[in-house]
Amino acid sequence: MSDSLAGLGTDGTLLSGWGRTAPTRARVSTPMSSDSLSNLVLESGHRGILARGLGRAYGDAAQNSGGDVADLARFDRIDLDPDTGIAKIGAGVSLDQLLRKVLPLGWFIPVTPGTRQVTIGGAIAADVHGKNHHIDGTFGAHILELELVGADGVYRKLTPQDPAADFWLTVGGMGLTGLITQASMQLLPVTTSSLRVDTERATDLDDLMSRMTSGDDDYRYSVAWIDCVAGGRSLGRGVLTRGDHAKLEELSMADRATALEFDPKVRLGIPNVIPGGLLNRYSISAFNELWYRKAPKSRAGEIQSIGTFFHPLDGVRNWNNAYGPSGFLQYQFVVPMEASDLIRIAIERLRKVPAPSFLAVLKRFGAANPAPLSFPQPGWTLALDIPAAIPGLSVALSELDDLVAAAGGRIYLAKDSRLRPDLLPLMYPRLTEWQSGRARLDPTRRFNSDLARRLLL
Amino acid sequence: MIDALGNPQTVLVLGGTSEIALATVAKLARPKLVRVVLAGRPGPDRAAAAASISGLADTVEVADFDATKPETHAAFVASVFAEGDIDVVLLAFGLLGDQDEAERDSAAAVLVAQVNYVGAVSVGLNIAHHLDEQGHGVLVVLSSVAGERARRSNFVYGSSKAGLDAFAVGLGDALHGRGPRVLVVRPGFVRTRMTAHLADAPLAVDADEVAAKIVSAIAKGREIVYAPGAMRVVMSGLRHLPRPIFRKLPF
Ligand SMILES: Cc1cc2nc3c(=O)[nH]c(=O)nc-3n(C[C@H](O)[C@H](O)[C@H](O)COP(=O)(O)OP(=O)(O)OC[C@H]3O[C@@H](n4cnc5c(N)ncnc54)[C@H](O)[C@@H]3O)c2cc1C
Ligand SMILES: NC(=O)c1ccc[n+]([C@@H]2O[C@H](COP(=O)([O-])OP(=O)(O)OC[C@H]3O[C@@H](n4cnc5c(N)ncnc54)[C@H](OP(=O)(O)O)[C@@H]3O)[C@@H](O)[C@H]2O)c1
């Protein structure tokens, strides 16, 4: 060992995910051209290289400790064919940038997650879903073609029809098959930048789930927020919001002139210095009660903005700092319809810890797509944001993992920061198929991540 | 990797038979570790230690390590890291020695210094390089309150721990912001085989209690932890006690 510690001190950045847990060091570079990106791949050392988007994965998916990390922010072109709505988009483009460009022209993104601050590359690598999964499937299902830099530094075009299935290994492949540099996507035509939303309050979990089971198919978008703090007869009570894109004639006369306007504002950020965090057990409990009370028992046809309906948290920059220095995690799982019991069990188990969740979101997924590592499968998915500092959390979540796996369900890798590797093959039965595909694409494991190391992916 | 809730997957123990270290491994296994390496001098004690934790990890290995042979440390550390990342390193070897003997025979004192200080500096730097290269991991250094202010009754051991403690704190600063961290542990009197021949000192604890402190300090990203926690207060008092009084304290 000849290197001195101080001598190494200049090259490296501490990276963590959105939950701000488990930081590790990597060399981050922002290549300006296609050539410099392939050189970066070819010159990466034994710790490998990984693409990172906007770091919105909650855990360690976009970290590569001791290795290289490529930020594709400069791969930022957007070419839209305004007649067909087919867009060719650089992988570093965020959904926010894309919407600002295409929405005024009458086009919308076919799938949008709960934040616009994710890149095209990150959305494909995690095969993200939105409130319309039961109708439209995942983000990857709308990609017509993508461009990937492989372990040999060579650019290749992949399509869903490609017989080797490299496309589907990459969709949901968490960056481990190569660096996605651009994608073509079919956008969705809209006539306004607003949504027509119906809101219902459900008094308990059964009420909520039966409303979703019977009514979801009438709406393109559907999601429920659950009050995870309420117990007893109110356990699982929540607020269901469902809707579709508003048509021009549904807007008020005054709003029609600016129907496609889209210019959401970001408010003040939260500083990174609050010792215990703003969001702790007590403030979270109070919030849940308030949120439920504030929702109308039932309201139909309300016109909402895209930001309010899809990305309510994007209005506050760095809201993840509100959890304080120890950070937080998101626990998101899906279980088949027939194992819907697990939703109740999970809420009860976390109430017992107690580990209250500021945001608990329930959704019914539709059909899965052909990607072996894609998360969504038909069933119920529950996502909970929980402060990491809560004592007893590790054991409780580990017990829930076992139940989820036994029920034929799985954990979402883009959110995960703590799953045990032994459960992965149970949760993703096609794991070996993906692994042999990856071994063919990247035999020397040039592409690596902390998530891959932790889960022995 | 150490996960978001502070659970590691791989652990290297330097001083593989240390009771404090083995208790820590047991608590880190929530519910199971992937790989544990017990490094120490070969013999029945090391084999027994490995057997005692065989259920706590997918693989439990033993490796030869002698603190008094610094020339072997680079190769030893490299061979352990060659098999994969190490998330937590417990630097737990140590020699209490016998103060009377050390005062009579300087060779006995030198051995204490060589194991506790020189050996730790040697292996600690090698570990630090590997952790730095992998970009993450925690080096846990078993220091002692005995090093915070050396006492008449065991200043040879105390001075070796003082050196170790200063080294570990400085190493932590060198690695600060680079991913890997150093956790300095300052236990008071712990009932283990090291102290079995002695009467309990005030605030004596069991190895389990020290282990629990270490595990939670790893999860919280702490840099220094006392065991028991009250020792921090006691030591900050003792540190400032006038020397004529300190010299006459009955321990
Ligand atoms: C507030 C919030 C709400 C969210 N809501 C949802 C939701 O409703 N539905 C949902 O599915 N997800 C949701 N997510 C998760 C988020 O959509 C995913 O984690 C997404 O992958 C983040 O994109 P990113 O650009 O930040 O990627 P990063 O977090 O930087 O990276 C995520 C993964 O993508 C890989 N990757 C990134 N860019 C590339 C590339 N160019 N080529 C290859 N691989 C690449 C990385 O290696 C990593 O494995 C939410 C996250 C937040 C913070
Ligand atoms: N017990 C206490 O009251 C107390 C208080 C404060 C700090 N500590 C410190 O905590 C650490 C662990 O102590 P413990 O209580 O767990 O005692 P322990 O069970 O006696 O462990 C001491 C360890 O040091 C090893 N060791 C001694 N000389 C060595 C050498 N030359 N090379 C390699 N390994 C060597 C021993 O290995 P062998 O089996 O080969 O001898 C044993 O594994 C020590 O650093 C100790 O100083 C202890």
CSV table of C-alpha atoms and ligand atoms in Angstrom, one decimal, chain B residues 15-21 40-41 45 65-68 92-95 115 142-144 157 161 187-190 192-195, ligand 2:
chain,number,residue,atom,x,y,z
B,15,GLY,CA,-8.5,-10.6,18.5
B,16,GLY,CA,-11.0,-13.3,17.4
B,17,THR,CA,-11.4,-14.8,20.9
B,18,SER,CA,-12.1,-11.5,22.6
B,19,GLU,CA,-15.3,-11.8,24.7
B,20,ILE,CA,-16.3,-8.3,24.0
B,21,ALA,CA,-15.9,-8.8,20.3
B,40,GLY,CA,-6.0,-14.3,16.0
B,41,ARG,CA,-3.4,-16.7,17.1
B,45,ASP,CA,-9.6,-21.0,21.9
B,65,PHE,CA,-3.0,-12.8,13.0
B,66,ASP,CA,-0.4,-11.9,15.6
B,67,ALA,CA,-0.3,-8.3,16.8
B,68,THR,CA,3.4,-8.6,17.7
B,92,ALA,CA,-10.3,-6.0,19.9
B,93,PHE,CA,-7.0,-7.5,20.7
B,94,GLY,CA,-5.3,-6.3,23.8
B,95,LEU,CA,-3.1,-7.3,26.7
B,115,VAL,CA,0.4,-5.5,21.3
B,142,LEU,CA,-11.4,-1.0,21.7
B,143,SER,CA,-9.6,1.7,23.6
B,144,SER,CA,-10.2,2.0,27.4
B,157,TYR,CA,-1.4,-0.6,30.1
B,161,LYS,CA,-4.3,2.6,25.5
B,187,PRO,CA,-15.1,0.8,28.2
B,188,GLY,CA,-14.6,1.0,32.0
B,189,PHE,CA,-14.2,-2.3,33.9
B,190,VAL,CA,-15.7,-5.2,31.8
B,192,THR,CA,-14.3,-10.8,30.9
B,193,ARG,CA,-11.5,-13.3,31.2
B,194,MET,CA,-9.1,-10.3,30.9
B,195,THR,CA,-10.3,-9.1,34.3
C,2,LIG,N1,-12.2,-6.3,30.0
C,2,LIG,C1,-12.1,-5.1,30.3
C,2,LIG,O1,-12.3,-4.6,31.5
C,2,LIG,C2,-11.7,-4.0,29.3
C,2,LIG,C3,-11.8,-2.7,29.6
C,2,LIG,C4,-11.5,-1.7,28.6
C,2,LIG,C5,-11.0,-2.1,27.4
C,2,LIG,N2,-10.8,-3.5,27.1
C,2,LIG,C6,-10.2,-3.8,25.9
C,2,LIG,O2,-11.2,-4.5,25.1
C,2,LIG,C7,-10.5,-5.4,24.2
C,2,LIG,C8,-11.1,-6.8,24.3
C,2,LIG,O3,-11.0,-7.2,25.6
C,2,LIG,P1,-11.8,-8.4,26.3
C,2,LIG,O4,-12.2,-8.0,27.6
C,2,LIG,O5,-12.7,-9.0,25.3
C,2,LIG,O6,-10.6,-9.4,26.6
C,2,LIG,P2,-10.2,-10.9,26.0
C,2,LIG,O7,-11.3,-11.8,25.9
C,2,LIG,O8,-9.0,-11.3,26.9
C,2,LIG,O9,-9.6,-10.5,24.6
C,2,LIG,C9,-8.3,-10.1,24.3
C,2,LIG,C10,-8.0,-10.5,22.9
C,2,LIG,O10,-6.7,-10.1,22.6
C,2,LIG,C11,-6.0,-11.1,21.9
C,2,LIG,N3,-4.6,-11.0,21.9
C,2,LIG,C12,-3.7,-10.8,22.9
C,2,LIG,N4,-2.5,-10.7,22.5
C,2,LIG,C13,-2.5,-10.9,21.1
C,2,LIG,C14,-1.5,-10.9,20.1
C,2,LIG,N5,-0.2,-10.7,20.3
C,2,LIG,N6,-2.0,-11.0,18.8
C,2,LIG,C15,-3.3,-11.2,18.5
C,2,LIG,N7,-4.2,-11.2,19.4
C,2,LIG,C16,-3.8,-11.0,20.7
C,2,LIG,C17,-6.5,-12.3,22.6
C,2,LIG,O11,-6.2,-13.5,21.8
C,2,LIG,P3,-5.7,-14.9,22.5
C,2,LIG,O12,-7.0,-15.7,22.7
C,2,LIG,O13,-4.8,-15.4,21.4
C,2,LIG,O14,-5.0,-14.5,23.7
C,2,LIG,C18,-7.9,-12.0,22.8
C,2,LIG,O15,-8.6,-12.4,21.6
C,2,LIG,C19,-9.0,-5.3,24.6
C,2,LIG,O16,-8.4,-4.4,23.7
C,2,LIG,C20,-9.1,-4.7,26.0
C,2,LIG,O17,-7.9,-4.0,26.3
C,2,LIG,C21,-11.2,-4.4,28.0
